[in-house]
Short mmCIF file of C-alpha atoms in Angstrom, two decimals:
data_model
loop_
_atom_site.label_atom_id
_atom_site.label_comp_id
_atom_site.label_asym_id
_atom_site.label_seq_id
_atom_site.Cartn_x
_atom_site.Cartn_y
_atom_site.Cartn_z
CA MET A 1 -46.83 77.85 97.00
CA ASP A 2 -46.10 81.16 98.22
CA VAL A 3 -43.16 81.83 100.84
CA VAL A 4 -43.78 84.56 103.25
CA PHE A 5 -40.69 86.01 105.41
CA HIS A 6 -41.31 87.66 108.65
CA ILE A 7 -38.45 89.79 109.70
CA THR A 8 -38.02 91.38 113.20
CA GLU A 9 -35.28 93.92 113.23
CA GLY A 10 -33.02 93.73 116.34
CA LYS A 11 -31.52 96.43 118.03
CA GLN A 12 -28.94 98.48 116.08
CA ILE A 13 -25.28 98.12 117.49
CA PHE A 14 -22.67 101.07 116.99
CA VAL A 15 -18.96 100.94 117.39
CA ARG A 16 -17.56 102.69 120.64
CA ASN A 17 -13.95 102.27 119.84
CA VAL A 18 -11.37 100.17 117.86
CA LEU A 19 -8.38 98.98 119.93
CA LEU A 20 -5.36 97.47 117.98
CA THR A 21 -2.70 95.80 120.13
CA GLY A 22 0.36 93.87 119.44
CA LEU A 23 2.16 96.60 117.48
CA HIS A 24 5.77 96.43 118.93
CA TYR A 25 7.62 97.94 115.87
CA THR A 26 5.08 99.13 113.53
CA ARG A 27 3.81 102.60 113.84
CA PRO A 28 0.17 103.04 114.50
CA ASP A 29 -0.24 105.72 111.67
CA THR A 30 1.24 103.18 109.14
CA VAL A 31 -1.89 100.79 109.32
CA ALA A 32 -4.48 103.38 110.59
CA HIS A 33 -6.03 103.82 107.15
CA ALA A 34 -6.45 99.92 106.78
CA ILE A 35 -9.13 100.02 109.71
CA THR A 36 -12.50 100.58 107.81
CA LEU A 37 -14.49 100.75 111.23
CA HIS A 38 -14.40 104.04 113.28
CA PRO A 39 -16.14 105.13 116.47
CA GLY A 40 -19.75 105.92 115.72
CA ASP A 41 -20.15 103.71 112.70
CA PRO A 42 -22.78 100.81 112.70
CA LEU A 43 -21.08 97.46 113.67
CA ASP A 44 -20.72 95.80 110.35
CA GLU A 45 -19.42 92.21 110.32
CA SER A 46 -18.40 92.55 106.63
CA ALA A 47 -16.44 95.89 107.29
CA LEU A 48 -14.64 93.94 110.09
CA GLN A 49 -13.51 91.22 107.98
CA GLN A 50 -12.35 93.57 105.36
CA THR A 51 -10.19 95.20 108.05
CA GLN A 52 -8.53 91.92 108.67
CA ARG A 53 -7.89 91.66 105.02
CA ASN A 54 -6.46 95.14 104.84
CA LEU A 55 -4.09 94.50 107.52
CA TYR A 56 -2.83 91.12 106.17
CA GLU A 57 -1.98 92.85 102.72
CA PHE A 58 0.72 94.79 104.62
CA ALA A 59 2.86 91.76 104.80
CA LEU A 60 3.80 93.09 108.35
CA PHE A 61 1.79 90.46 110.45
CA ASN A 62 1.68 86.69 110.75
CA GLU A 63 -1.84 86.86 112.38
CA ILE A 64 -4.69 89.19 112.76
CA ASN A 65 -7.42 88.47 115.33
CA ALA A 66 -10.58 90.42 115.36
CA ALA A 67 -13.65 90.13 118.06
CA VAL A 68 -16.36 92.09 119.52
CA GLU A 69 -16.31 92.79 123.20
CA ASN A 70 -19.11 91.34 125.11
CA PRO A 71 -20.91 90.32 121.92
CA ASN A 72 -23.92 88.90 123.76
CA GLY A 73 -24.53 91.97 125.76
CA GLY A 74 -27.26 94.48 125.52
CA GLU A 75 -24.92 97.55 125.03
CA THR A 76 -25.75 99.91 122.14
CA TYR A 77 -22.09 100.76 121.80
CA LYS A 78 -19.39 98.09 121.65
CA THR A 79 -15.64 98.02 121.47
CA ILE A 80 -13.78 96.23 118.56
CA LEU A 81 -10.74 94.34 119.56
CA LEU A 82 -7.89 93.88 116.99
CA GLN A 83 -4.99 91.55 118.14
CA ALA A 84 -2.02 91.52 115.68
CA VAL A 85 1.04 89.42 115.71
CA GLU A 86 4.02 90.97 113.90
CA ALA A 87 6.05 89.07 111.43
CA ARG A 88 9.82 88.79 111.81
CA ARG A 89 11.61 91.82 110.78
CA TRP A 90 14.66 90.00 109.51
CA THR A 91 14.53 87.32 107.07
CA LEU A 92 17.27 85.18 105.73
CA THR A 93 16.89 83.35 102.20
CA TYR A 94 19.42 81.08 100.68
CA GLY A 95 19.36 78.54 97.85
CA ALA A 96 21.16 76.73 95.19
CA GLY A 97 20.73 75.44 91.70
CA PHE A 98 22.20 74.53 88.31
CA GLU A 99 21.91 74.36 84.95
CA ALA A 100 23.18 72.03 82.31
CA GLN A 101 23.24 72.65 78.43
CA THR A 102 25.29 72.41 75.33
CA GLY A 103 27.12 75.67 74.57
CA THR A 104 27.84 76.73 78.03
CA PRO A 105 30.01 79.78 77.94
CA GLN A 106 33.75 79.07 78.80
CA ASN A 107 35.50 80.99 81.48
CA ASN A 108 39.32 81.90 81.04
CA CYS A 109 39.51 81.58 77.32
CA LYS A 110 42.68 82.64 75.61
CA GLY A 111 42.13 85.93 73.77
CA TYR A 112 44.16 88.40 71.78
CA ILE A 113 45.55 90.06 74.90
CA ALA A 114 45.22 87.29 77.40
CA THR A 115 46.37 83.55 78.00
CA GLY A 116 44.01 80.75 78.78
CA VAL A 117 42.26 77.74 77.62
CA SER A 118 41.31 76.93 74.24
CA CYS A 119 37.67 77.94 73.43
CA SER A 120 35.39 77.73 70.49
CA PRO A 121 32.38 79.90 69.07
CA GLY A 122 30.11 77.04 70.27
CA GLY A 123 30.94 76.85 73.79
CA ARG A 124 31.05 73.45 75.51
CA THR A 125 28.75 71.13 77.06
CA GLY A 126 28.62 71.82 80.57
CA VAL A 127 27.20 72.51 84.05
CA SER A 128 26.45 76.05 85.56
CA PRO A 129 25.99 75.92 89.44
CA ARG A 130 24.94 78.79 91.45
CA VAL A 131 24.17 79.84 95.16
CA LEU A 132 22.00 82.57 96.18
CA LEU A 133 21.72 84.47 99.62
CA ALA A 134 19.47 87.38 100.68
CA VAL A 135 19.01 89.23 103.87
CA THR A 136 15.94 91.36 104.15
CA ARG A 137 14.95 93.93 106.90
CA ASN A 138 11.26 94.19 106.71
CA ASN A 139 8.98 96.85 108.75
CA LEU A 140 11.76 99.40 108.17
CA PHE A 141 11.32 102.42 110.50
CA GLY A 142 8.14 100.94 111.54
CA ARG A 143 6.50 101.37 108.00
CA GLU A 144 5.51 99.20 105.20
CA GLN A 145 8.94 99.28 103.67
CA SER A 146 11.87 97.01 103.33
CA ALA A 147 15.52 96.74 102.30
CA SER A 148 17.40 93.75 101.14
CA ILE A 149 20.81 92.88 99.91
CA GLN A 150 20.67 89.76 97.46
CA GLY A 151 23.76 88.07 96.03
CA THR A 152 24.20 85.33 93.50
CA TYR A 153 27.45 83.43 92.89
CA GLY A 154 28.07 81.18 90.18
CA LEU A 155 30.40 80.20 87.33
CA LEU A 156 28.81 82.35 84.85
CA GLU A 157 27.40 85.16 86.87
CA GLN A 158 28.50 86.82 90.11
CA LYS A 159 26.27 89.81 91.40
CA VAL A 160 25.06 91.71 94.41
CA ASP A 161 22.01 93.90 94.49
CA PHE A 162 20.53 96.48 96.98
CA ILE A 163 16.66 96.84 96.98
CA PHE A 164 14.51 99.19 98.92
CA GLN A 165 10.74 98.61 98.31
CA ASN A 166 7.61 100.59 99.52
CA PRO A 167 4.73 98.36 98.10
CA HIS A 168 1.99 101.08 98.85
CA PHE A 169 3.75 104.33 98.00
CA HIS A 170 1.97 106.93 100.44
CA GLY A 171 -0.50 104.38 101.38
CA ASN A 172 -1.86 103.97 97.75
CA LYS A 173 -2.79 100.28 96.96
CA ASN A 174 -2.21 100.79 93.31
CA PHE A 175 1.41 102.48 93.61
CA GLY A 176 4.64 100.80 94.53
CA LEU A 177 7.95 102.33 94.71
CA THR A 178 11.24 100.55 94.37
CA PHE A 179 14.93 101.60 94.28
CA THR A 180 17.64 99.18 93.24
CA GLY A 181 21.42 99.56 92.90
CA GLY A 182 23.99 96.75 92.37
CA TYR A 183 26.97 95.30 90.59
CA ALA A 184 27.18 92.31 88.22
CA ASN A 185 30.00 90.57 86.57
CA SER A 186 28.40 87.89 84.05
CA GLN A 187 29.22 85.91 80.81
CA ASP A 188 25.90 85.25 79.14
CA VAL A 189 27.33 84.64 75.67
CA THR A 190 30.60 82.93 74.67
CA THR A 191 32.22 86.21 73.31
CA TYR A 192 32.88 88.16 76.40
CA VAL A 193 32.70 88.68 80.05
CA ALA A 194 30.66 91.95 80.98
CA SER A 195 30.47 93.97 84.17
CA LYS A 196 27.57 96.23 85.10
CA LEU A 197 27.12 98.99 87.66
CA ASP A 198 23.61 100.11 87.95
CA GLY A 199 21.06 101.97 89.77
CA GLY A 200 17.46 102.37 89.07
CA LEU A 201 14.17 103.99 90.36
CA ARG A 202 11.02 102.19 89.54
CA LEU A 203 7.15 103.20 90.16
CA THR A 204 4.75 100.54 89.70
CA GLU A 205 0.92 101.02 88.93
CA ASN A 206 -1.65 98.33 89.49
CA PHE A 207 -5.27 98.64 89.04
CA ASN A 208 -7.15 97.28 92.11
CA THR A 209 -9.67 99.94 92.63
CA PRO A 210 -13.26 98.85 91.57
CA GLY A 211 -14.12 101.09 88.43
CA SER A 212 -10.64 101.45 87.12
CA ILE A 213 -10.17 102.10 83.49
CA LEU A 214 -8.14 98.97 83.20
CA SER A 215 -8.49 95.55 84.69
CA ARG A 216 -6.63 94.09 87.63
CA ALA A 217 -4.74 91.88 84.93
CA ASN A 218 -2.53 94.97 83.91
CA THR A 219 0.42 96.60 85.48
CA PHE A 220 2.21 99.77 84.26
CA ILE A 221 6.02 100.28 85.42
CA TYR A 222 7.53 103.64 84.93
CA GLU A 223 11.31 103.63 85.64
CA PHE A 224 14.53 105.39 85.14
CA ASP A 225 17.77 103.42 84.82
CA PHE A 226 21.36 104.36 84.96
CA ARG A 227 24.29 102.24 84.42
CA ARG A 228 27.84 101.67 83.52
CA VAL A 229 28.65 98.75 81.42
CA LYS A 230 31.97 97.27 80.64
CA VAL A 231 33.36 94.45 78.61
CA ALA A 232 36.61 93.00 79.96
CA GLY A 233 39.26 93.25 76.95
CA ASP A 234 41.13 90.31 77.89
CA THR A 235 37.94 88.13 77.45
CA LEU A 236 36.79 89.52 73.90
CA GLN A 237 36.72 87.10 71.18
CA VAL A 238 36.26 89.54 68.29
CA PHE A 239 38.44 91.18 65.42
CA PRO A 240 41.57 92.47 66.87
CA LYS A 241 41.21 96.01 65.84
CA GLU A 242 37.68 96.14 67.38
CA ILE A 243 38.67 95.03 70.95
CA PRO A 244 39.85 98.73 72.19
CA LEU A 245 36.33 100.15 71.07
CA LEU A 246 34.21 97.50 72.36
CA ALA A 247 36.11 97.25 75.59
CA SER A 248 35.54 100.87 76.46
CA ALA A 249 33.25 101.39 79.50
CA VAL A 250 29.93 103.12 78.40
CA VAL A 251 27.20 104.90 80.39
CA VAL A 252 23.74 103.85 79.44
CA GLY A 253 20.80 105.89 81.08
CA GLY A 254 17.26 107.08 80.28
CA PRO A 255 13.60 106.48 81.13
CA GLY A 256 11.72 103.36 80.41
CA PHE A 257 8.10 101.98 80.41
CA THR A 258 6.89 98.38 80.88
CA TRP A 259 3.40 97.20 80.36
CA LEU A 260 2.33 93.89 81.77
CA ARG A 261 -0.81 92.03 81.08
CA ASP A 262 -1.44 88.84 82.78
CA THR A 263 -4.60 86.56 82.69
CA ARG A 264 -3.00 83.10 83.05
CA ASP A 265 -4.52 80.54 85.56
CA SER A 266 -1.04 79.78 87.06
CA PRO A 267 2.12 81.80 86.42
CA ILE A 268 4.24 78.47 87.14
CA ASP A 269 2.37 76.12 84.98
CA ALA A 270 -0.33 77.73 82.84
CA HIS A 271 -3.19 75.90 81.28
CA ARG A 272 -5.04 78.90 79.88
CA GLY A 273 -4.87 82.66 79.54
CA THR A 274 -2.45 85.02 78.12
CA TYR A 275 0.72 86.96 79.22
CA THR A 276 1.88 90.20 77.35
CA SER A 277 4.97 92.25 78.21
CA PHE A 278 5.78 95.34 76.28
CA GLN A 279 8.96 97.11 77.25
CA GLU A 280 10.13 100.49 76.14
CA PHE A 281 13.68 102.07 77.05
CA LEU A 282 15.32 105.21 75.83
CA SER A 283 19.13 105.97 76.34
CA THR A 284 20.05 109.43 75.35
CA SER A 285 22.98 111.98 76.23
CA SER A 286 19.99 114.18 77.72
CA PHE A 287 20.33 111.96 80.69
CA GLY A 288 24.14 111.62 80.65
CA ALA A 289 24.34 108.73 78.49
CA GLN A 290 27.25 107.70 76.07
CA ALA A 291 25.50 105.58 74.09
CA GLU A 292 22.29 106.55 72.46
CA PHE A 293 19.61 104.13 71.43
CA ASN A 294 15.91 103.28 71.72
CA ARG A 295 14.72 99.68 72.55
CA ILE A 296 11.41 98.03 72.00
CA ASP A 297 11.02 94.39 73.32
CA LEU A 298 7.49 92.87 73.02
CA SER A 299 6.35 89.36 73.92
CA ASN A 300 3.11 87.55 73.94
CA SER A 301 2.24 84.11 75.31
CA SER A 302 -1.09 82.26 75.23
CA PHE A 303 -2.21 78.92 76.54
CA TYR A 304 -5.13 76.75 75.55
CA GLY A 305 -6.30 73.86 77.54
CA PHE A 306 -8.44 71.13 75.96
CA ASP A 307 -9.75 67.81 76.96
CA LYS A 308 -10.33 69.17 80.46
CA ASN A 309 -6.82 70.81 80.44
CA ARG A 310 -5.03 67.40 79.91
CA PHE A 311 -3.61 68.84 76.81
CA VAL A 312 -2.18 72.30 76.74
CA LEU A 313 -1.06 74.32 73.48
CA ALA A 314 1.13 77.03 74.51
CA ARG A 315 2.65 79.72 72.14
CA ASN A 316 5.13 82.67 72.80
CA THR A 317 6.15 85.45 70.31
CA ARG A 318 8.95 87.80 70.79
CA TYR A 319 9.91 90.90 68.76
CA GLY A 320 12.61 93.12 69.67
CA GLN A 321 14.37 96.16 67.89
CA GLU A 322 16.92 98.68 68.66
CA ARG A 323 17.49 101.91 66.94
CA ALA A 324 20.80 103.78 67.44
CA PHE A 325 21.29 107.50 66.73
CA GLY A 326 23.84 110.07 67.55
CA SER A 327 27.07 110.11 65.83
CA GLY A 328 30.49 108.56 66.17
CA SER A 329 31.05 106.13 69.06
CA SER A 330 27.44 107.01 70.60
CA GLU A 331 25.95 105.30 67.63
CA LEU A 332 27.59 101.97 68.30
CA LEU A 333 25.48 99.55 70.51
CA PRO A 334 27.44 98.33 73.48
CA LEU A 335 27.97 94.48 73.37
CA PRO A 336 25.84 93.85 76.52
CA GLU A 337 22.95 96.04 75.33
CA ARG A 338 22.29 94.15 72.09
CA LEU A 339 19.49 91.77 71.54
CA TYR A 340 20.29 88.14 71.88
CA ALA A 341 18.38 84.91 71.48
CA GLY A 342 19.12 81.22 71.95
CA GLY A 343 19.14 78.84 75.14
CA ALA A 344 16.84 77.19 77.43
CA ASN A 345 14.17 79.95 77.79
CA SER A 346 14.68 81.40 74.05
CA LEU A 347 15.36 79.89 70.64
CA ARG A 348 16.39 76.34 71.56
CA GLY A 349 17.73 75.55 68.34
CA PHE A 350 20.95 77.49 69.52
CA SER A 351 22.96 77.35 72.66
CA ILE A 352 22.71 80.26 75.06
CA ASN A 353 22.65 83.57 73.19
CA ALA A 354 24.38 82.26 70.03
CA ALA A 355 21.67 82.93 67.43
CA GLY A 356 22.27 85.74 64.73
CA PRO A 357 25.28 87.58 63.61
CA ARG A 358 28.78 86.54 64.41
CA ASP A 359 32.13 88.29 64.38
CA PRO A 360 33.35 88.21 60.59
CA ASP A 361 36.77 86.81 61.70
CA THR A 362 36.35 84.81 64.76
CA GLY A 363 32.99 83.46 64.28
CA TYR A 364 31.61 84.36 67.92
CA PRO A 365 28.27 85.77 68.32
CA ILE A 366 27.91 89.55 68.75
CA GLY A 367 24.06 90.10 68.97
CA GLY A 368 22.14 92.31 66.65
CA ALA A 369 19.69 95.18 66.66
CA GLY A 370 16.47 92.99 65.75
CA ALA A 371 15.09 89.76 67.05
CA VAL A 372 12.11 87.68 66.18
CA VAL A 373 11.34 84.27 68.05
CA ASN A 374 8.26 82.06 67.91
CA SER A 375 7.97 78.91 70.13
CA THR A 376 5.13 76.62 70.06
CA GLU A 377 4.56 73.48 72.39
CA LEU A 378 2.03 70.76 72.85
CA ARG A 379 2.13 69.62 76.62
CA LEU A 380 0.97 66.18 76.82
CA PRO A 381 -0.94 64.71 79.75
CA PRO A 382 1.24 62.55 82.26
CA PRO A 383 0.90 58.83 81.90
CA THR A 384 0.92 56.80 85.04
CA LEU A 385 4.36 55.31 85.58
CA PRO A 386 5.76 52.92 88.18
CA TYR A 387 7.59 54.90 91.12
CA PHE A 388 6.88 58.18 89.46
CA GLY A 389 3.10 58.09 89.25
CA ASN A 390 1.75 60.87 87.11
CA THR A 391 4.67 63.50 87.71
CA VAL A 392 6.26 63.04 84.37
CA SER A 393 4.96 64.42 81.10
CA LEU A 394 6.26 64.84 77.53
CA VAL A 395 6.32 67.96 75.35
CA LEU A 396 6.61 68.52 71.82
CA PHE A 397 7.87 71.74 70.48
CA HIS A 398 8.92 73.77 67.60
CA ASP A 399 11.28 76.99 67.74
CA MET A 400 11.85 79.46 64.86
CA GLY A 401 13.35 82.84 64.30
CA ASN A 402 16.79 84.51 64.65
CA VAL A 403 18.60 87.52 65.73
CA PHE A 404 19.37 90.26 62.90
CA THR A 405 21.95 92.95 62.45
CA ASN A 406 19.30 95.30 61.46
CA ALA A 407 15.50 95.43 62.92
CA GLY A 408 14.19 95.87 59.31
CA ASP A 409 16.04 92.47 58.42
CA ALA A 410 13.58 90.37 60.33
CA TRP A 411 10.37 90.64 58.31
CA VAL A 412 12.01 90.01 55.03
CA SER A 413 13.75 86.82 56.20
CA ALA A 414 10.72 85.25 57.76
CA LEU A 415 10.14 83.14 54.76
CA ARG A 416 13.76 82.07 54.29
CA VAL A 417 14.48 78.65 55.65
CA ARG A 418 18.08 78.42 54.52
CA GLN A 419 20.89 80.74 55.04
CA PRO A 420 21.36 83.14 52.12
CA ASP A 421 24.51 82.93 49.95
CA ARG A 422 26.05 80.16 51.91
CA ASP A 423 29.13 80.05 49.52
CA VAL A 424 30.04 83.60 50.49
CA CYS A 425 30.43 82.54 54.10
CA LYS A 426 32.95 79.82 53.17
CA LEU A 427 35.34 82.39 51.64
CA LEU A 428 38.14 82.83 54.05
CA THR A 429 40.44 85.77 54.27
CA SER A 430 44.28 85.53 54.39
CA PRO A 431 46.24 87.90 56.65
CA ASP A 432 48.02 90.89 55.32
CA GLN A 433 51.56 89.92 54.56
CA ASN A 434 53.10 93.02 55.86
CA THR A 435 51.30 93.40 59.20
CA LYS A 436 50.30 89.82 59.76
CA TYR A 437 46.85 90.64 60.78
CA GLU A 438 43.31 90.20 59.11
CA PRO A 439 42.40 93.12 56.99
CA PRO A 440 39.22 94.96 58.27
CA PRO A 441 35.75 93.39 57.41
CA ASP A 442 34.67 94.56 54.03
CA GLY A 443 30.81 94.26 54.96
CA PRO A 444 28.58 97.43 55.58
CA PRO A 445 29.09 99.46 58.67
CA THR A 446 26.00 99.12 61.18
CA SER A 447 25.02 99.98 64.77
CA THR A 448 26.58 96.63 65.77
CA GLY A 449 30.06 97.42 64.23
CA PRO A 450 31.51 96.41 60.81
CA GLN A 451 29.93 93.30 59.22
CA GLY A 452 31.38 90.65 56.93
CA LYS A 453 29.67 89.75 53.78
CA CYS A 454 28.32 86.29 55.43
CA SER A 455 24.52 86.97 55.90
CA PHE A 456 22.34 85.52 58.83
CA ASN A 457 19.09 86.97 57.63
CA TYR A 458 16.96 83.79 57.70
CA PHE A 459 14.70 81.95 60.12
CA SER A 460 16.16 78.91 61.99
CA HIS A 461 13.72 76.07 62.75
CA ALA A 462 14.25 73.63 65.49
CA PRO A 463 11.75 70.82 66.45
CA GLY A 464 12.37 69.03 69.57
CA LEU A 465 11.11 66.87 72.57
CA GLY A 466 10.81 67.94 76.20
CA VAL A 467 10.52 65.94 79.46
CA ARG A 468 8.78 67.48 82.30
CA TYR A 469 9.08 66.42 86.10
CA HIS A 470 6.39 68.09 88.01
CA THR A 471 7.14 69.40 91.45
CA PRO A 472 5.53 71.71 93.95
CA VAL A 473 7.54 74.56 93.02
CA GLY A 474 7.29 74.11 89.26
CA PRO A 475 8.30 71.60 86.66
CA ILE A 476 11.93 70.36 86.35
CA ARG A 477 12.73 70.54 82.58
CA LEU A 478 14.89 68.73 80.02
CA ASP A 479 14.58 69.78 76.50
CA PHE A 480 16.26 68.03 73.22
CA SER A 481 16.38 70.11 70.01
CA TYR A 482 17.57 69.57 66.67
CA ASN A 483 18.36 72.80 64.53
CA LEU A 484 17.41 71.93 60.78
CA ASN A 485 19.14 74.69 59.20
CA PRO A 486 22.02 75.86 61.52
CA PRO A 487 24.41 78.88 60.08
CA ILE A 488 27.94 78.50 58.97
CA TYR A 489 30.49 81.26 59.31
CA PRO A 490 34.30 81.84 58.44
CA VAL A 491 36.84 81.37 61.20
CA ASN A 492 39.73 83.49 60.15
CA VAL A 493 41.16 84.19 63.65
CA ASN A 494 41.42 81.68 66.52
CA TYR A 495 43.12 83.02 69.74
CA SER A 496 43.70 79.41 70.93
CA GLN A 497 46.57 78.98 68.44
CA SER A 498 49.97 80.39 68.86
CA THR A 499 49.55 82.00 65.46
CA PRO A 500 45.80 83.05 65.40
CA THR A 501 45.52 83.10 61.71
CA ASP A 502 46.67 79.59 61.18
CA ASN A 503 44.11 76.71 60.21
CA GLN A 504 41.36 79.02 58.81
CA HIS A 505 38.38 77.01 58.47
CA VAL A 506 34.50 77.38 58.04
CA GLY A 507 32.62 76.66 61.39
CA GLU A 508 29.11 75.45 61.75
CA ALA A 509 26.58 75.85 64.66
CA SER A 510 25.63 72.53 66.18
CA HIS A 511 22.49 70.76 64.88
CA PHE A 512 21.77 69.12 68.33
CA ASN A 513 21.19 70.98 71.72
CA PHE A 514 19.78 70.18 75.06
CA PHE A 515 18.83 72.05 78.08
CA PHE A 516 18.24 71.24 81.71
CA SER A 517 16.65 73.70 83.92
CA LEU A 518 13.65 74.63 86.33
CA GLY A 519 10.48 75.87 85.08
CA GLN A 520 8.45 75.88 82.01
CA THR A 521 10.06 77.59 78.86
CA PHE A 522 7.40 80.31 79.02
#
């Protein structure tokens, strides 16, 4: 059977004028380029819809209404009416939360030059509450710009940031400009409390234009960071003679580059796709830095859903390395700039940032210049439970890896499942009888300072079980892990004692850890 279409062309309609009303604070030239219909153009319904979409992309309006004046009239030229409802220029955002975990860093620890409470290298089981507050001024100067002040206050972190954003730099949809500056005081590891005063400039490139070399899944970030980091000397839990050097304020600054590729079906709870992050940062004296090093941090996650996405096999691998150069003190990596692993979103066989090398005398974590971590999870479908319905599910996981003194140590350690030369780690050093202080560590000098003979060059393995309670803003997570091969380390100095060198002993990281937080691990 043949189908025949008889088409009768109607009268062609053109645009007489485009009237945009409702702009009380927004400058007309800010949104002019978003209007795709102009006087004299043929009236195109798809172009009118695209204009609405373009105006919504500015995030300056709550509502955009479009209409054609006298749509049923016989005029050849018609006026397009656009009515905008501007969004609020001032927004206030606030929130509160907490984390609970083993190995929480302790505040007010007694140190070599301070009094306080008794602390241990493994931290303590505790809760870390925090509150957040942000004030944002949108539509700044009548343009697509915003400025905000954001603050966080908690037991382990206190910070305030100023952020200026222009998401479409010079009207280009593919480029965004961000300026940040702020101050933070934080304790991310049991060894010290660090402060940071920083400023940065960031240019973000997206690939939204049809025909781009790369797909929309890719994002490039070009940035320059300049910051002053300092460790509070009265919080340092390291060998006494190292305290003056590690507590000195250090300037870090230079260019950085980040590549992101995201093909996940959901950033909150992915069932398929991949997420890749590559970060490169160079700190050098050419930009006024005192610490000179190059850092590369690469991570990749993949998600495989099967049985109609009821089961999800998720994997994340991270590799990081730092190479110090220069001479003298500029070759020493500052404690806050080193690589760390361990905690709820990293290597769950350790407490927060407790993996890898430790101070040769106190046994506290000191970070490293290399890191390799791999996490694998099997996310099971939720059963139907009384009262909870299908909101609760289980996760089986296995984490492995470690942090290393040198980046090159990572690959030769991949097949080691036990800490090498454990008997060496059991050797305790008596204090010098004349000075009553511990002698300097007799291990090799590195970019992370003098090392003892106790080695941490092996892969730690930690299987575990997790519980997820699914909410509209993401899952609430409770993970239990068991470290099959935790490290041991000498404790020659304990500042919690009146005589730090008394009761020398061999410490051991905990086998069991738990973490309570919000969101999937990766």
